[in-house]
Amino acid sequence: MLVTLISFVILFTYQVAAFHFLGGTITWRPENISASGNPVKIIIIQTYSWTDGRIVCTPTAIANSNLINYRTYSTLATDTLKCLSNCGSTSSGYIPPLIRPICTDQSTLVGTVVGQRSDIEWLYLNDNFTVGYTDNGWRPLPTITDATYQWCLSTNINLYLRTDGYYNTAPVATVMSPINIPQNVPQTIPIPVSDANGDNVRCRWSEGATECGLVFPTVGGGNYSLPSNITLSSDCIIVVTGDIIDNWYAITVMIAEFENRKSQFHTGNHTQVMNMTSVDSRFLDPKY
Ligand SMILES: *[C@@H]1O[C@H](CO)[C@@H](O)[C@H](O)[C@H]1NC(C)=O
Ligand SMILES: *[C@@H]1O[C@H](CO)[C@@H](O)[C@H](O)[C@H]1NC(C)=O
Ligand SMILES: *[C@@H]1O[C@H](CO)[C@@H](O)[C@H](O)[C@H]1NC(C)=O
Ligand SMILES: *[C@@H]1O[C@H](CO)[C@@H](O)[C@H](O)[C@H]1NC(C)=O
Ligand SMILES: *[C@@H]1O[C@H](CO)[C@@H](O)[C@H](O)[C@H]1NC(C)=O
Ligand SMILES: *[C@@H]1O[C@H](CO)[C@@H](O)[C@H](O)[C@H]1NC(C)=O
């Protein structure tokens, strides 16, 4: 099962954020989609959004592709994308890359800085493991009482061959946080998903620790991180009506990609058996 993680924030009105992290995505793909070698060259792409000023990217730094200036967040200098589960023989070849990204964007108006980095890994056939980045410093959410504001982004890397004989490619969701929504007006927010293999892509809420679903629970044990009026359809469309001005919410979504292999996919309390090469993705989405 391949997991791509996307985080995004929906906000109502801009206010100066007191916390530095705003979300991100981790995805991966073979450098050459037709590659058949073992080991195979895999590119891991990490994209993060930060509060402008807490993390700094000047126009010059963006033009020169400099690394982000992490200011007081000194652990960012050495933080790595760690193997979180199924580590060992099923993660052979994996050398944790750094987190610290290259400056790609900055917006004073939106209050964000965006950074991205790509790293090459030589991984082996049948590797199947989860990598992730967890830390503190998410912004406060009205529905979460955990004072450390922990976040969690993870991606499952799965190098089983597809039925067409090629390695898989994780689907990509190009949602960047935060997303600003108005109060009391229903908003339809399609999650722009794509998949290089042309597979069928479906969405559902994340569940459980390995999907990072416990940090911002969307199912089980209460809907801690969700606004009161939100739905996610399996075709990756969120419909949400923001209720309270200045509230932020986080959502975690799993994106699954279906090829010709039977597997299970559930939306709400339905479980469907479908043909799939599963790719899971997940993003979180606070609203404001
Ligand atoms: C991609 O891999 C295929 C199969 O090994 C090879 O024929 C092709 O030349 C490779 N393309 C690039 C750009 O390396
Ligand atoms: C990959 O590992 C996960 C976790 O152990 C497991 O649930 C899953 O079935 C594995 N995938 C395959 C295709 O075996
Ligand atoms: C909840 O969302 C639906 C659909 O977006 C909308 O029609 C309805 O007015 C919303 N309800 C409230 C209480 O905001
Ligand atoms: C979460 O919200 C959905 C939709 O409102 C609801 O069907 C479900 O029962 C809730 N789950 C929990 C554990 O509260
Ligand atoms: C989920 O199960 C509950 C309780 O059985 C039911 O009321 C609800 O309609 C079901 N939801 C869906 C989407 O089937
Ligand atoms: C699933 O795979 C079977 C056998 O390959 C095929 O007959 C069926 O049409 C497929 N179903 C879907 C929904 O792709």
mmCIF file of C-alpha atoms and ligand atoms in Angstrom, residues 184 186-187 229 239-241, ligand 3:
data_model
loop_
_atom_site.group_PDB
_atom_site.id
_atom_site.type_symbol
_atom_site.label_atom_id
_atom_site.label_comp_id
_atom_site.label_asym_id
_atom_site.label_seq_id
_atom_site.Cartn_x
_atom_site.Cartn_y
_atom_site.Cartn_z
ATOM 1 C CA ASN A 184 -21.609 30.063 6.596
ATOM 2 C CA PRO A 186 -20.952 25.958 1.667
ATOM 3 C CA GLN A 187 -17.659 25.460 -0.148
ATOM 4 C CA ASN A 229 -20.275 20.319 8.703
ATOM 5 C CA VAL A 239 -17.898 20.011 0.921
ATOM 6 C CA VAL A 240 -17.524 22.162 3.993
ATOM 7 C CA THR A 241 -19.396 24.997 5.628
HETATM 8 C C1 LIG B 3 -24.021 22.098 5.930
HETATM 9 O O1 LIG B 3 -23.561 21.887 4.609
HETATM 10 C C2 LIG B 3 -24.594 21.819 3.651
HETATM 11 C C3 LIG B 3 -23.957 21.453 2.323
HETATM 12 O O2 LIG B 3 -22.792 22.173 2.119
HETATM 13 C C4 LIG B 3 -25.316 23.144 3.605
HETATM 14 O O3 LIG B 3 -26.370 23.105 2.633
HETATM 15 C C5 LIG B 3 -25.886 23.439 4.972
HETATM 16 O O4 LIG B 3 -26.492 24.715 4.976
HETATM 17 C C6 LIG B 3 -24.807 23.385 6.028
HETATM 18 N N1 LIG B 3 -25.397 23.491 7.340
HETATM 19 C C7 LIG B 3 -25.001 24.389 8.237
HETATM 20 C C8 LIG B 3 -25.688 24.332 9.553
HETATM 21 O O5 LIG B 3 -24.093 25.172 8.017
#
